[in-house]
């Protein structure tokens, strides 16, 4: 349903959305820097405290799809109000927590509320902007994501070095400033669907994802449980009159390959945000305040070149951008695998290559995938793509944390150019990421390598990590 909002109002709405996207992204990445301190305070392993990040991503993934479906049945301004208030409530609980359990509860409530933000970031451009202006609108959300990536580590480092890590929760309370503006600028649109919401199907999908992520650090039996519940979910969507996800969506071969690509890309590229702070802490021995500043150049480069990558895809095609991105990511992971113990300045330079490569590959894959979907499946299809991103990140966070906990004492280096040392585990992880990037490049070529550039005015070009 398109809403003919005045141009000035729509632009103001996008500025408010960009602000909340920045805060949402900051909330997602800030705790990565604090994990070593939290681990020491509660005498827990990195894998255990990493649930402050992975649980956030897990709930964020399910919530984004859920809010998107609820937006057809309820007014957007009411969903935003509920989500932002829940986000703030979780922040207050986390800020006042005295145990790791309460901090985790606060983090989960934060995610349940913040999940409304990626949902509206996809819906608002569709409802409030004409097709010829949607690209610019979606570009503003990408800027919000980049700002969040750039500011998050710096603000987190400053807070951790001067205050207690719990004050990271306080940053998210600023989101309440945006609520009156959403109430003002969002219209009083009527629901576009009166269909029943498949809570059973949604619950089964949520349980599947939770068990899958838990199995990474807690054992094989949970993986079997995830597969069992997944089977029940598949039965449900095939038998329900109005299923949570229509089965025909997965009959599109290019789309399903795109989901796989998105999953692998998110899992490998989130190492740039999750593994890098651990590397700079354990190997380079940087204090928290300097870790944040070491990550800023990469995030700033991503913000600077991200939108240019979109223009390059329009001019040269998605495949052209994907191959540039893969080259940058391969160079980044190879350099990190070889010079793991080098100076923090070099690590920061390597991360610039990786972050720009990530921005480019995300644009290329999402633009390619969006063109495989018919108009009536774009919303749910891109929502599932975002969920695949978050699941990939959640699983990868658990794997990286567990690998770092194992240490390097008895590990042999897999890189012939790398000298054995205490940082071997990091080098070996980056070697694996080189292999994963080659797999991603091959899958992209099989799926979209011969896809020709074309202009599509009937479907929006949706950027990822929204």
CSV table of N, CA, C and O in Angstrom, one decimal, residues 261 264-265 267-269 271 326 330 333 400 429-443:
chain,number,residue,atom,x,y,z
A,261,UNK,N,23.9,-17.8,0.0
A,261,UNK,CA,24.9,-16.8,-0.1
A,261,UNK,C,24.9,-15.8,1.0
A,261,UNK,O,25.9,-15.4,1.6
A,264,UNK,N,26.2,-17.2,4.2
A,264,UNK,CA,27.6,-17.4,4.3
A,264,UNK,C,28.4,-16.0,4.4
A,264,UNK,O,29.3,-15.9,5.1
A,265,UNK,N,27.8,-15.1,3.6
A,265,UNK,CA,28.4,-13.7,3.7
A,265,UNK,C,28.4,-13.1,5.0
A,265,UNK,O,29.4,-12.6,5.6
A,267,UNK,N,28.0,-14.7,7.9
A,267,UNK,CA,28.8,-15.4,8.8
A,267,UNK,C,30.3,-15.1,8.7
A,267,UNK,O,31.0,-15.0,9.7
A,268,UNK,N,30.8,-14.9,7.5
A,268,UNK,CA,32.2,-14.6,7.3
A,268,UNK,C,32.5,-13.2,7.6
A,268,UNK,O,33.5,-12.9,8.3
A,269,UNK,N,31.7,-12.3,7.1
A,269,UNK,CA,32.0,-10.9,7.3
A,269,UNK,C,31.8,-10.3,8.7
A,269,UNK,O,32.4,-9.3,9.0
A,271,UNK,N,33.0,-11.5,11.1
A,271,UNK,CA,34.3,-11.6,11.8
A,271,UNK,C,35.0,-10.2,11.9
A,271,UNK,O,35.8,-10.0,12.8
A,326,UNK,N,34.8,-9.5,-3.7
A,326,UNK,CA,35.4,-10.7,-3.3
A,326,UNK,C,37.0,-10.5,-3.3
A,326,UNK,O,37.6,-11.1,-2.4
A,330,UNK,N,39.1,-11.2,0.0
A,330,UNK,CA,40.2,-12.2,0.0
A,330,UNK,C,41.5,-11.6,0.4
A,330,UNK,O,42.3,-12.2,1.2
A,333,UNK,N,41.4,-11.1,4.3
A,333,UNK,CA,41.5,-12.3,5.1
A,333,UNK,C,42.9,-12.9,5.0
A,333,UNK,O,43.5,-13.4,5.9
A,400,UNK,N,33.2,-18.4,16.4
A,400,UNK,CA,34.4,-17.6,16.7
A,400,UNK,C,34.8,-17.6,18.2
A,400,UNK,O,35.9,-17.8,18.5
A,429,UNK,N,41.7,-19.1,11.8
A,429,UNK,CA,40.3,-18.7,11.5
A,429,UNK,C,40.3,-17.9,10.2
A,429,UNK,O,39.4,-18.1,9.4
A,430,UNK,N,41.2,-17.0,10.0
A,430,UNK,CA,41.3,-16.2,8.8
A,430,UNK,C,41.6,-17.1,7.6
A,430,UNK,O,41.1,-16.8,6.5
A,431,UNK,N,42.3,-18.2,7.8
A,431,UNK,CA,42.5,-19.1,6.6
A,431,UNK,C,41.2,-19.8,6.2
A,431,UNK,O,40.9,-19.9,5.0
A,432,UNK,N,40.4,-20.2,7.2
A,432,UNK,CA,39.1,-20.7,6.9
A,432,UNK,C,38.2,-19.7,6.2
A,432,UNK,O,37.5,-20.0,5.3
A,433,UNK,N,38.3,-18.4,6.6
A,433,UNK,CA,37.5,-17.4,6.0
A,433,UNK,C,37.9,-17.2,4.5
A,433,UNK,O,37.1,-16.8,3.7
A,434,UNK,N,39.2,-17.4,4.2
A,434,UNK,CA,39.7,-17.3,2.8
A,434,UNK,C,39.0,-18.4,2.0
A,434,UNK,O,38.4,-18.1,0.9
A,435,UNK,N,38.9,-19.6,2.5
A,435,UNK,CA,38.2,-20.7,1.9
A,435,UNK,C,36.7,-20.4,1.7
A,435,UNK,O,36.2,-20.6,0.6
A,436,UNK,N,36.1,-19.8,2.7
A,436,UNK,CA,34.7,-19.5,2.6
A,436,UNK,C,34.4,-18.5,1.6
A,436,UNK,O,33.4,-18.5,0.9
A,437,UNK,N,35.3,-17.5,1.4
A,437,UNK,CA,35.1,-16.5,0.4
A,437,UNK,C,35.2,-17.0,-1.0
A,437,UNK,O,34.5,-16.6,-1.9
A,438,UNK,N,36.1,-18.0,-1.2
A,438,UNK,CA,36.2,-18.7,-2.5
A,438,UNK,C,34.9,-19.4,-2.8
A,438,UNK,O,34.4,-19.4,-3.9
A,439,UNK,N,34.3,-20.0,-1.8
A,439,UNK,CA,33.0,-20.7,-2.0
A,439,UNK,C,31.9,-19.7,-2.3
A,439,UNK,O,31.1,-20.0,-3.2
A,440,UNK,N,31.9,-18.6,-1.6
A,440,UNK,CA,30.9,-17.6,-1.9
A,440,UNK,C,31.0,-17.0,-3.3
A,440,UNK,O,30.0,-16.9,-4.0
A,441,UNK,N,32.3,-16.8,-3.8
A,441,UNK,CA,32.5,-16.4,-5.1
A,441,UNK,C,32.0,-17.4,-6.2
A,441,UNK,O,31.3,-17.0,-7.1
A,442,UNK,N,32.2,-18.7,-5.9
A,442,UNK,CA,31.8,-19.7,-6.8
A,442,UNK,C,30.2,-19.8,-6.9
A,442,UNK,O,29.6,-19.9,-7.9
A,443,UNK,N,29.6,-19.7,-5.7
A,443,UNK,CA,28.1,-19.7,-5.6
A,443,UNK,C,27.5,-18.5,-6.3
A,443,UNK,O,26.5,-18.6,-7.0
